[in-house]
Coordinates of C-alpha atoms and ligand atoms in Angstrom, one line a residue:
M15 CA -8.1 -17.2 47.2
S16 CA -9.2 -19.8 49.2
S17 CA -7.0 -22.7 49.6
L18 CA -9.7 -24.7 47.8
T19 CA -9.8 -23.1 44.6
D20 CA -6.2 -22.5 44.9
S21 CA -5.9 -25.9 44.8
A22 CA -3.9 -27.8 42.2
T23 CA -6.6 -30.4 42.0
W24 CA -9.3 -27.5 42.1
Q25 CA -7.8 -26.1 38.8
E26 CA -7.4 -29.6 37.1
L27 CA -11.0 -30.0 37.7
R28 CA -11.6 -26.7 35.7
E29 CA -9.4 -27.7 33.0
H30 CA -10.7 -30.9 32.9
H31 CA -14.3 -29.5 32.8
R32 CA -13.5 -27.3 30.0
E33 CA -11.9 -30.8 28.1
I34 CA -15.2 -32.6 28.8
A35 CA -17.7 -29.6 28.0
E36 CA -18.4 -30.6 24.2
L37 CA -18.9 -34.5 25.2
H38 CA -22.0 -36.4 25.4
M39 CA -23.3 -39.2 27.4
R40 CA -24.7 -40.9 24.5
D41 CA -21.3 -41.3 22.9
M42 CA -19.6 -42.2 26.2
F43 CA -22.6 -44.7 26.4
A44 CA -21.8 -45.8 22.5
Q45 CA -18.1 -46.3 23.1
D46 CA -18.4 -48.7 26.5
S47 CA -20.8 -51.2 27.0
K48 CA -19.3 -52.0 30.5
R49 CA -20.3 -48.2 31.6
F50 CA -22.9 -49.1 33.6
D51 CA -20.8 -51.8 35.3
K52 CA -18.1 -49.5 35.7
L53 CA -20.4 -47.0 37.4
S54 CA -22.9 -48.0 39.6
L55 CA -22.8 -49.4 43.3
K56 CA -24.8 -51.3 45.2
F57 CA -25.2 -51.2 49.1
Q58 CA -27.5 -54.2 50.5
D59 CA -30.4 -54.2 47.7
I60 CA -30.0 -50.5 46.9
L61 CA -28.5 -50.1 43.3
F62 CA -27.0 -46.5 42.9
D63 CA -26.4 -45.8 39.3
F64 CA -24.3 -43.2 38.3
S65 CA -23.7 -44.0 34.7
K66 CA -25.7 -41.6 33.4
N67 CA -23.3 -38.5 34.6
R68 CA -20.8 -36.4 32.5
I69 CA -17.7 -37.7 33.7
T70 CA -15.0 -39.8 32.0
E71 CA -12.4 -42.4 33.8
K72 CA -10.3 -38.9 34.6
T73 CA -13.4 -37.4 36.2
L74 CA -13.8 -39.6 39.5
P75 CA -10.0 -39.7 40.3
L76 CA -9.7 -35.9 40.6
L77 CA -12.8 -35.6 42.7
L78 CA -11.5 -38.1 45.0
K79 CA -8.5 -36.3 45.2
L80 CA -10.2 -33.3 46.2
A81 CA -11.7 -35.4 49.1
E82 CA -8.9 -36.7 50.5
E83 CA -7.0 -33.0 50.1
S84 CA -10.2 -31.8 52.2
D85 CA -9.1 -34.2 55.0
L86 CA -12.5 -35.9 54.4
A87 CA -11.3 -38.9 56.2
D88 CA -10.4 -37.3 59.6
K89 CA -13.4 -35.7 59.2
I90 CA -15.5 -38.4 59.4
A91 CA -13.9 -40.0 62.0
A92 CA -14.5 -36.4 64.2
L93 CA -18.4 -36.6 63.4
F94 CA -18.3 -40.3 64.5
S95 CA -16.7 -39.7 67.8
G96 CA -18.5 -36.9 69.2
E97 CA -15.8 -34.0 68.1
K98 CA -17.9 -30.5 68.8
I99 CA -17.5 -30.1 65.0
N100 CA -20.6 -27.6 65.0
R101 CA -17.9 -24.7 66.1
T102 CA -20.3 -22.0 66.3
E103 CA -22.6 -23.9 68.8
N104 CA -20.0 -25.7 70.5
R105 CA -22.0 -28.7 69.9
S106 CA -21.3 -32.3 68.6
V107 CA -23.4 -33.8 65.9
L108 CA -24.3 -37.6 67.1
H109 CA -27.2 -38.4 65.3
T110 CA -25.4 -41.2 64.1
A111 CA -25.4 -42.1 67.7
L112 CA -29.1 -42.4 68.2
R113 CA -29.3 -45.5 65.4
N114 CA -26.3 -47.3 66.9
P115 CA -27.9 -50.4 68.4
G116 CA -24.3 -50.9 70.4
R117 CA -24.8 -50.5 74.6
Q118 CA -21.3 -50.3 75.5
P119 CA -20.5 -46.8 76.5
F120 CA -20.0 -43.5 74.6
M121 CA -18.8 -40.8 77.0
L122 CA -19.8 -37.2 76.2
D123 CA -19.7 -34.3 78.6
G124 CA -19.5 -36.8 81.3
R125 CA -22.7 -38.7 80.2
D126 CA -22.9 -42.2 79.0
I127 CA -25.2 -41.1 75.9
H128 CA -25.5 -44.3 75.3
A129 CA -27.5 -45.3 77.9
D130 CA -29.5 -41.8 77.6
I131 CA -31.0 -43.0 74.1
H132 CA -31.8 -46.6 75.2
S133 CA -33.5 -45.2 78.2
V134 CA -35.2 -43.1 75.8
L135 CA -36.1 -45.7 73.3
N136 CA -37.4 -48.1 75.6
K137 CA -39.8 -45.3 77.1
M138 CA -41.1 -44.7 73.3
R139 CA -41.8 -48.5 73.2
V140 CA -43.5 -48.7 76.4
F141 CA -45.7 -45.5 75.6
S142 CA -46.4 -46.4 71.9
D143 CA -47.2 -49.9 72.8
A144 CA -49.6 -48.7 75.6
V145 CA -51.1 -46.4 72.7
H146 CA -51.6 -48.9 70.5
S147 CA -52.7 -51.7 72.7
G148 CA -55.4 -49.3 74.3
E149 CA -53.9 -49.6 77.3
W150 CA -53.1 -45.6 77.3
R151 CA -56.3 -43.9 77.2
G152 CA -58.0 -40.4 77.2
Y153 CA -59.3 -38.4 79.9
T154 CA -62.7 -40.2 79.5
G155 CA -61.6 -43.5 79.4
K156 CA -62.0 -43.7 75.5
V157 CA -58.4 -45.2 73.4
I158 CA -56.7 -43.0 71.4
T159 CA -57.5 -43.1 67.6
D160 CA -55.5 -40.0 66.4
V161 CA -52.2 -38.3 67.1
V162 CA -51.8 -34.6 66.2
N163 CA -47.4 -33.9 66.0
I164 CA -47.0 -30.3 66.4
G165 CA -43.8 -29.2 65.1
I166 CA -42.0 -27.4 62.4
G167 CA -38.7 -27.9 60.1
G168 CA -36.9 -31.0 61.5
S169 CA -39.7 -31.7 64.2
D170 CA -42.2 -32.2 61.4
L171 CA -40.6 -32.9 57.7
G172 CA -38.8 -35.7 58.6
P173 CA -41.2 -37.6 61.2
K174 CA -43.9 -36.6 58.4
M175 CA -41.9 -38.1 55.5
V176 CA -41.1 -41.4 57.2
V177 CA -44.7 -41.8 58.1
R178 CA -46.1 -41.5 55.2
A179 CA -43.4 -43.4 53.4
L180 CA -44.3 -46.3 55.5
Q181 CA -48.1 -46.5 55.2
P182 CA -48.0 -49.6 54.0
Y183 CA -46.6 -50.6 57.7
A184 CA -49.1 -48.8 59.4
K185 CA -50.8 -50.8 62.2
G186 CA -54.3 -49.2 61.4
T187 CA -55.0 -48.3 65.2
I188 CA -53.4 -44.5 64.7
Q189 CA -54.5 -41.7 62.1
S190 CA -51.4 -39.7 62.1
H191 CA -51.5 -35.8 61.9
F192 CA -49.2 -33.3 61.1
V193 CA -49.4 -29.8 62.0
S194 CA -46.8 -27.2 61.4
N195 CA -47.9 -24.1 59.9
V196 CA -49.0 -21.0 62.2
A197 CA -51.6 -20.2 59.6
Q198 CA -54.6 -21.4 61.5
A199 CA -56.4 -23.2 58.6
E200 CA -54.0 -25.9 59.0
L201 CA -54.8 -26.3 62.9
I202 CA -58.5 -25.8 62.5
N203 CA -58.7 -28.1 59.5
T204 CA -57.0 -30.9 61.4
L205 CA -58.8 -30.2 64.8
N206 CA -62.3 -30.2 62.9
K207 CA -62.0 -33.8 61.6
L208 CA -60.8 -34.7 65.4
N209 CA -62.9 -36.1 68.4
P210 CA -60.9 -34.5 71.9
E211 CA -61.7 -37.6 73.8
T212 CA -59.8 -39.7 71.4
T213 CA -57.2 -37.6 70.3
L214 CA -53.5 -36.9 71.6
F215 CA -51.0 -34.2 70.9
L216 CA -47.4 -34.5 70.4
I217 CA -45.8 -31.4 71.2
A218 CA -42.1 -31.9 69.1
S219 CA -39.6 -28.7 69.5
K220 CA -36.2 -29.2 70.6
T221 CA -36.3 -25.8 72.0
F222 CA -39.8 -25.3 73.3
T223 CA -39.6 -21.9 71.9
T224 CA -40.5 -21.9 68.3
L225 CA -43.2 -19.5 67.6
E226 CA -45.1 -21.7 65.4
T227 CA -45.2 -24.6 67.2
M228 CA -45.8 -23.0 70.6
T229 CA -49.0 -21.0 69.0
N230 CA -50.5 -24.3 67.6
A231 CA -49.5 -26.0 71.2
F232 CA -51.8 -23.2 72.7
S233 CA -54.3 -23.1 70.7
A234 CA -54.7 -27.0 70.6
R235 CA -54.7 -27.0 74.7
A236 CA -57.4 -24.8 74.6
W237 CA -59.8 -26.6 71.8
L238 CA -59.0 -29.5 74.2
V239 CA -59.6 -28.1 77.6
D240 CA -62.8 -26.6 76.0
S241 CA -64.1 -29.0 74.6
L242 CA -63.7 -31.8 77.2
K243 CA -64.5 -29.0 80.1
A244 CA -61.8 -30.5 82.0
P245 CA -58.1 -28.4 82.5
G246 CA -56.6 -32.1 83.9
A247 CA -57.4 -33.8 80.5
V248 CA -54.0 -32.5 79.4
D249 CA -52.1 -35.1 81.5
K250 CA -54.0 -37.7 79.3
H251 CA -53.9 -35.9 75.6
F252 CA -50.7 -34.5 75.9
V253 CA -46.5 -35.4 75.4
A254 CA -43.8 -33.2 74.8
V255 CA -40.3 -34.0 72.7
S256 CA -38.2 -31.4 73.7
T257 CA -34.6 -31.0 75.3
N258 CA -36.1 -28.1 76.9
R259 CA -37.8 -29.6 80.0
D260 CA -38.4 -26.4 82.2
K261 CA -40.3 -24.6 79.3
V262 CA -42.2 -27.8 78.9
V263 CA -43.4 -27.7 82.4
E264 CA -44.1 -24.4 82.1
F265 CA -46.2 -25.0 79.7
G266 CA -48.3 -27.7 81.7
I267 CA -47.8 -31.0 80.2
D268 CA -47.1 -33.6 82.9
P269 CA -43.1 -34.3 83.3
D270 CA -43.7 -38.1 83.2
N271 CA -45.4 -37.2 79.5
I272 CA -41.6 -35.6 78.6
F273 CA -39.6 -37.6 75.9
E274 CA -36.0 -36.2 76.2
F275 CA -33.2 -35.6 73.4
W276 CA -29.9 -33.5 73.4
D277 CA -28.7 -30.6 72.2
W278 CA -26.0 -32.5 70.2
V279 CA -29.0 -34.0 67.8
G280 CA -29.6 -31.2 64.9
G281 CA -33.0 -30.2 64.3
R282 CA -33.1 -31.5 60.7
Y283 CA -31.1 -34.8 61.8
S284 CA -33.6 -35.9 64.6
L285 CA -36.3 -38.2 63.5
W286 CA -34.2 -40.7 64.8
S287 CA -34.9 -39.4 68.2
A288 CA -37.5 -39.3 70.3
I289 CA -38.8 -36.7 67.7
G290 CA -39.9 -39.4 65.8
L291 CA -41.8 -40.3 68.3
S292 CA -45.1 -40.3 66.1
I293 CA -43.1 -42.8 63.7
P294 CA -44.0 -45.7 66.5
L295 CA -47.2 -44.6 67.2
N296 CA -48.3 -45.0 63.5
I297 CA -46.0 -48.3 62.5
G298 CA -44.8 -49.6 65.8
M299 CA -41.8 -49.7 67.8
D300 CA -40.4 -52.9 66.1
N301 CA -40.2 -51.0 62.6
F302 CA -39.2 -47.5 63.9
E303 CA -36.2 -49.7 65.2
Q304 CA -35.9 -51.6 61.6
L305 CA -35.5 -48.1 60.4
L306 CA -32.4 -47.4 63.1
N307 CA -31.0 -50.2 62.0
G308 CA -31.1 -49.3 58.4
A309 CA -29.6 -45.8 59.0
H310 CA -26.7 -47.4 61.4
E311 CA -25.8 -50.2 58.6
A312 CA -25.6 -47.2 56.5
D313 CA -23.4 -45.6 59.0
E314 CA -21.2 -48.2 59.1
Y315 CA -20.7 -48.4 55.4
F316 CA -20.2 -45.0 55.4
K317 CA -17.6 -45.4 58.1
N318 CA -15.6 -47.9 56.2
A319 CA -16.2 -48.0 52.8
P320 CA -13.1 -47.1 50.6
F321 CA -14.5 -43.5 48.8
E322 CA -14.6 -44.9 45.3
Q323 CA -16.9 -47.2 46.3
N324 CA -18.8 -45.1 48.8
I325 CA -22.4 -44.2 47.5
P326 CA -22.5 -40.8 49.6
V327 CA -19.0 -40.0 48.6
I328 CA -19.6 -40.2 45.1
M329 CA -23.2 -38.6 45.2
A330 CA -21.3 -35.5 47.3
L331 CA -18.7 -35.5 44.7
L332 CA -20.8 -35.4 41.6
G333 CA -23.2 -33.1 43.1
I334 CA -19.9 -30.9 43.5
W335 CA -18.6 -31.6 40.1
Y336 CA -22.1 -30.0 38.5
N337 CA -22.6 -27.2 41.5
N338 CA -19.2 -26.0 41.2
F339 CA -18.3 -26.5 37.9
F340 CA -21.0 -26.4 35.8
N341 CA -22.6 -24.0 37.8
A342 CA -25.7 -25.8 38.2
E343 CA -27.5 -24.1 40.6
T344 CA -30.3 -26.6 41.4
H345 CA -30.4 -30.4 42.2
A346 CA -34.0 -32.0 41.6
I347 CA -35.1 -35.0 43.9
L348 CA -37.8 -36.8 42.1
P349 CA -39.1 -40.4 43.7
Y350 CA -41.3 -42.4 41.2
G351 CA -44.0 -43.6 43.6
Y352 CA -46.8 -42.1 46.0
Y353 CA -45.5 -43.3 49.6
L354 CA -42.1 -41.3 49.1
R355 CA -43.8 -37.7 47.9
Y356 CA -42.6 -36.3 51.2
F357 CA -39.2 -36.9 50.8
P358 CA -38.0 -34.1 48.2
A359 CA -39.1 -31.6 50.9
F360 CA -37.6 -33.6 53.7
M361 CA -34.3 -33.5 51.7
Q362 CA -34.7 -30.0 50.9
Q363 CA -34.1 -28.9 54.8
M364 CA -31.9 -31.2 55.3
D365 CA -29.6 -30.1 52.3
M366 CA -30.1 -26.4 52.2
E367 CA -30.2 -25.6 56.2
S368 CA -27.3 -27.8 56.5
N369 CA -25.2 -26.4 53.3
G370 CA -26.8 -22.9 52.6
K371 CA -24.0 -21.2 53.9
N372 CA -21.4 -18.2 52.9
I373 CA -18.9 -18.5 55.4
D374 CA -15.8 -21.3 55.8
I375 CA -15.6 -22.8 59.0
D376 CA -13.2 -20.2 60.5
G377 CA -15.7 -17.5 59.6
N378 CA -14.1 -16.3 55.7
P379 CA -16.2 -15.6 53.2
V380 CA -16.3 -18.5 50.7
D381 CA -15.3 -17.8 47.0
Y382 CA -17.1 -20.9 45.7
Q383 CA -21.0 -22.1 45.5
T384 CA -21.9 -24.0 48.4
G385 CA -25.3 -25.6 48.6
P386 CA -27.5 -25.7 46.0
I387 CA -31.1 -25.4 45.2
V388 CA -33.0 -28.6 46.2
W389 CA -36.3 -29.2 45.0
G390 CA -38.8 -31.8 43.4
Q391 CA -41.7 -33.7 43.7
A392 CA -42.8 -37.3 42.8
G393 CA -42.8 -38.9 39.9
T394 CA -44.9 -38.6 37.1
N395 CA -46.7 -35.8 38.2
G396 CA -43.6 -33.4 37.5
Q397 CA -43.4 -34.6 33.7
H398 CA -46.3 -33.0 33.0
A399 CA -45.1 -29.4 34.9
Y400 CA -41.9 -28.7 35.0
Y401 CA -39.8 -31.5 33.0
Q402 CA -40.1 -29.2 30.2
L403 CA -37.4 -26.8 31.9
I404 CA -34.9 -29.5 32.7
H405 CA -35.3 -31.2 29.2
Q406 CA -35.4 -28.0 27.0
G407 CA -34.8 -25.0 29.4
T408 CA -31.1 -23.5 29.8
K409 CA -30.5 -24.3 33.0
L410 CA -28.9 -27.5 34.0
V411 CA -30.5 -29.9 36.7
P412 CA -29.3 -32.5 38.2
C413 CA -31.7 -35.2 39.0
D414 CA -31.8 -37.9 41.3
F415 CA -34.6 -40.4 40.9
L416 CA -35.6 -43.0 43.3
I417 CA -37.7 -45.9 43.0
P418 CA -38.5 -49.4 44.3
G419 CA -38.6 -52.3 42.3
T420 CA -42.1 -53.6 43.8
S421 CA -45.3 -52.3 45.0
C422 CA -47.7 -53.7 47.6
H423 CA -50.6 -52.9 45.4
F424 CA -52.4 -54.6 42.6
L425 CA -53.8 -52.5 39.5
P426 CA -53.4 -53.6 36.6
D427 CA -50.7 -51.9 34.3
H428 CA -50.4 -48.7 37.3
R429 CA -46.6 -50.5 38.3
N430 CA -45.4 -50.9 35.1
I431 CA -46.2 -47.5 33.5
L432 CA -45.0 -46.1 36.3
V433 CA -41.8 -47.6 35.9
S434 CA -41.4 -47.6 32.3
N435 CA -41.9 -43.3 32.8
F436 CA -39.0 -43.4 35.3
L437 CA -36.9 -45.4 32.9
G438 CA -37.9 -43.7 29.9
Q439 CA -37.5 -40.1 31.5
T440 CA -33.6 -40.8 32.8
Q441 CA -32.9 -42.5 28.8
A442 CA -34.3 -39.1 27.4
L443 CA -32.5 -36.9 29.8
M444 CA -29.2 -38.6 29.2
Q445 CA -29.2 -39.4 25.0
G446 CA -31.7 -36.3 24.3
K447 CA -32.9 -36.4 20.3
T448 CA -30.8 -34.8 17.7
A449 CA -31.7 -32.7 14.5
D450 CA -31.2 -35.8 12.3
Q451 CA -33.4 -38.0 14.5
V452 CA -36.1 -35.4 14.4
R453 CA -35.7 -34.5 10.7
K454 CA -36.1 -38.6 9.9
E455 CA -39.3 -38.7 12.1
L456 CA -40.7 -36.0 10.2
E457 CA -40.0 -37.4 7.1
Q458 CA -41.3 -41.0 7.9
A459 CA -44.4 -39.1 9.2
G460 CA -44.6 -37.3 6.0
S461 CA -45.2 -34.3 7.9
E462 CA -44.3 -30.6 6.4
Y463 CA -41.5 -29.2 8.3
D464 CA -38.9 -26.1 8.6
E465 CA -36.0 -25.6 10.3
A466 CA -37.5 -23.8 13.2
L467 CA -39.9 -26.8 13.8
I468 CA -37.1 -29.2 14.1
N469 CA -34.9 -26.9 16.1
A470 CA -38.0 -26.9 18.8
K471 CA -38.1 -30.4 19.0
V472 CA -34.2 -31.2 19.4
F473 CA -33.5 -32.6 23.0
P474 CA -30.0 -31.5 23.6
G475 CA -30.3 -34.5 26.3
N476 CA -26.2 -34.7 28.6
I477 CA -28.6 -34.1 31.5
P478 CA -27.1 -36.1 34.7
T479 CA -29.3 -38.3 36.5
N480 CA -28.3 -40.8 39.3
S481 CA -31.1 -43.6 40.2
F482 CA -31.9 -45.2 43.1
L483 CA -33.5 -48.5 43.1
F484 CA -34.2 -51.0 45.8
K485 CA -36.5 -54.2 46.1
V486 CA -39.2 -52.8 48.9
L487 CA -39.7 -49.5 50.6
S488 CA -39.4 -50.8 54.0
P489 CA -38.2 -49.2 57.2
K490 CA -34.8 -50.7 57.0
T491 CA -34.6 -49.5 53.3
L492 CA -35.7 -46.2 54.1
G493 CA -33.7 -45.7 57.3
S494 CA -30.7 -46.4 54.9
L495 CA -32.0 -44.0 52.2
I496 CA -32.4 -41.4 54.5
A497 CA -28.9 -42.1 55.9
L498 CA -26.9 -41.9 52.7
Y499 CA -28.0 -38.5 52.0
E500 CA -27.6 -37.4 55.5
H501 CA -23.7 -38.5 54.7
K502 CA -23.9 -37.0 51.0
V503 CA -25.0 -33.2 52.9
F504 CA -21.7 -33.9 55.2
V505 CA -19.2 -34.8 52.9
Q506 CA -20.3 -31.7 50.7
G507 CA -20.1 -29.6 53.7
A508 CA -16.8 -31.2 54.5
I509 CA -15.0 -30.2 51.1
W510 CA -16.5 -27.0 51.0
N511 CA -15.2 -27.0 54.4
I512 CA -18.7 -25.1 56.3
N513 CA -20.1 -25.9 59.4
S514 CA -23.1 -28.1 58.2
F515 CA -25.1 -28.0 61.4
D516 CA -25.7 -24.6 62.3
Q517 CA -28.6 -22.7 61.0
M518 CA -28.0 -18.9 61.7
G519 CA -29.6 -17.6 58.9
V520 CA -33.0 -18.6 59.7
E521 CA -32.4 -15.9 63.0
L522 CA -33.1 -12.3 61.3
G523 CA -36.3 -12.7 59.9
K524 CA -37.4 -14.6 63.3
K525 CA -36.3 -11.3 65.2
L526 CA -37.7 -9.0 63.1
S527 CA -41.4 -10.6 62.8
G528 CA -41.2 -10.6 66.5
A529 CA -40.7 -6.8 66.5
I530 CA -43.3 -6.2 64.3
F531 CA -45.8 -8.7 65.7
P532 CA -47.0 -5.5 68.7
E533 CA -47.6 -3.1 65.5
L534 CA -50.2 -5.7 64.4
Q535 CA -51.9 -5.3 67.2
N536 CA -53.6 -1.7 66.7
D537 CA -55.2 0.3 64.1
Q538 CA -52.3 2.7 63.8
P539 CA -50.4 3.8 60.7
V540 CA -46.3 3.3 60.8
H541 CA -43.7 4.8 60.1
S542 CA -40.4 4.2 61.6
Y543 CA -39.5 0.8 59.1
D544 CA -38.2 1.2 55.5
S545 CA -41.1 2.7 52.9
S546 CA -41.9 -0.7 51.8
T547 CA -42.1 -2.2 55.1
N548 CA -44.3 0.3 56.3
G549 CA -46.8 0.7 53.0
L550 CA -47.1 -3.2 53.7
I551 CA -48.2 -2.8 57.3
N552 CA -50.7 0.1 56.8
Y553 CA -52.2 -1.5 53.7
L554 CA -53.0 -4.7 55.7
K555 CA -54.2 -2.6 58.4
E556 CA -56.4 -1.1 55.7
I557 CA -57.7 -4.1 54.4
R558 CA -57.9 -6.5 57.4
Ligands
LIG199 O1 -37.7 -28.5 67.0 P1 -38.1 -26.5 67.4 O2 -36.7 -26.3 68.0 O3 -39.1 -26.0 67.7 O4 -37.2 -26.5 66.0 C1 -37.7 -26.5 64.4 C2 -36.9 -26.1 63.2 O5 -36.3 -24.9 63.3 C3 -35.2 -24.4 63.3 O6 -34.0 -24.4 64.2 C4 -34.8 -23.1 61.9 O7 -35.8 -23.3 61.0 C5 -35.1 -25.9 62.3 O8 -33.4 -26.3 62.3 C6 -35.7 -26.8 63.5 O9 -36.0 -28.0 62.5

């Protein structure tokens, strides 16, 4: 047994889970009219309602004890201080420094990283201003109208999510495109819409070796050079964001067009660095700085708020409650609104790449569940797709709902229909519908019924939801929201005692596909792999 599962607190939580297994949230609400007041928190204008969770007055104190016993306070201090908590890669984890407006020196390995950060931010401002104003022009002298971010994983999901979420803040001068997949259709379909004379490519890759990104970058460069019939055009149409200067120069991008960042920024935490350059190129640098400010304020709050009033800590503990004691395998993220439609995919990488680990920080196999499967999409679409399973399936799916209180659009009824669906769903998931209620309804309607029909119409309810409500999806609020979620993932990793900041699990598949690549260059049948891989390769050679 690990020290976590062996601890008295873990055992108490198990026992407490058994005690409350039969309790229903609808009774908890009926018995306590102050439940919402007691179980909701505010940070800035973000309201976090966690009252619709399967918790009693005993639950949070026990979970908080678990957090204390995991040395959470020390681990938070280590994160912010730049300690090399990513032990397997011997790296600090300092995405929080990227959004710290402070100019006082922050020394890491002999460098003042605050000075480095602010110098890159300044370069981002100068460049994005020049593109927006038309001062930066393409090779033939035309102003830039389109920016294509070529990157994948953290070098795509974060910037894309933010650009799409903040569309109402777009300056309107630049159309933003994101190409990540090596499947050629994505790049081709994007290029087909573009004029090479007015297109700027942003090659976003921490390593500048990622196969998908480099393959797309080479093809984009060939398209540009062939179309403009000028190899020299690359200088005006390609910029790079990377930690690997040598590789960028080898690719042929002007060293002046490199936006630097550092190995202490993890890919999935990198939108705050120059990896986010596509953001100011769409909404302007002032708005990008608002995003950073919102995140910084959330960092300060996370560092300083007592655990029992600390939104990321409570989010993390509730997640552990369901993941480790109710055996919930997944967690749904359901933003109600179009602009946050990429938030679930962004969170999926952040959470699953961080906490999808089966060994602890010392390399010992864990004997408890770690990160959940994170999934979701924008509401209300899901209501007509998978909510059936959440309401009446056999799996417990805790959900997060997010919704702004206002909209910048004014079509009649749309807004209130959206809001009432969010409210209706969270209420239905909590209270469900009993057999007696169903019977009564059928009788009132004068319908014929049998027990089978009643059972089919029963909703068990008791399904936990968190709700985030905020006034406007502004750059600042979005920055805060993302940072709150980042810290949630951190707290869970800290309690599970895992390294949330490496991603060794993505390596094997990459290596094996590298070995297979040459096999596809000819039509000879292969026999050297397992029979399934041989069979698949040989059939592909037959049908291609
Ligand atoms: O920015 P890079 O180096 O191209 O990496 C892209 C992505 O690949 C990964 O390393 C592995 O999937 C992610 O962590 C990262 O966000």
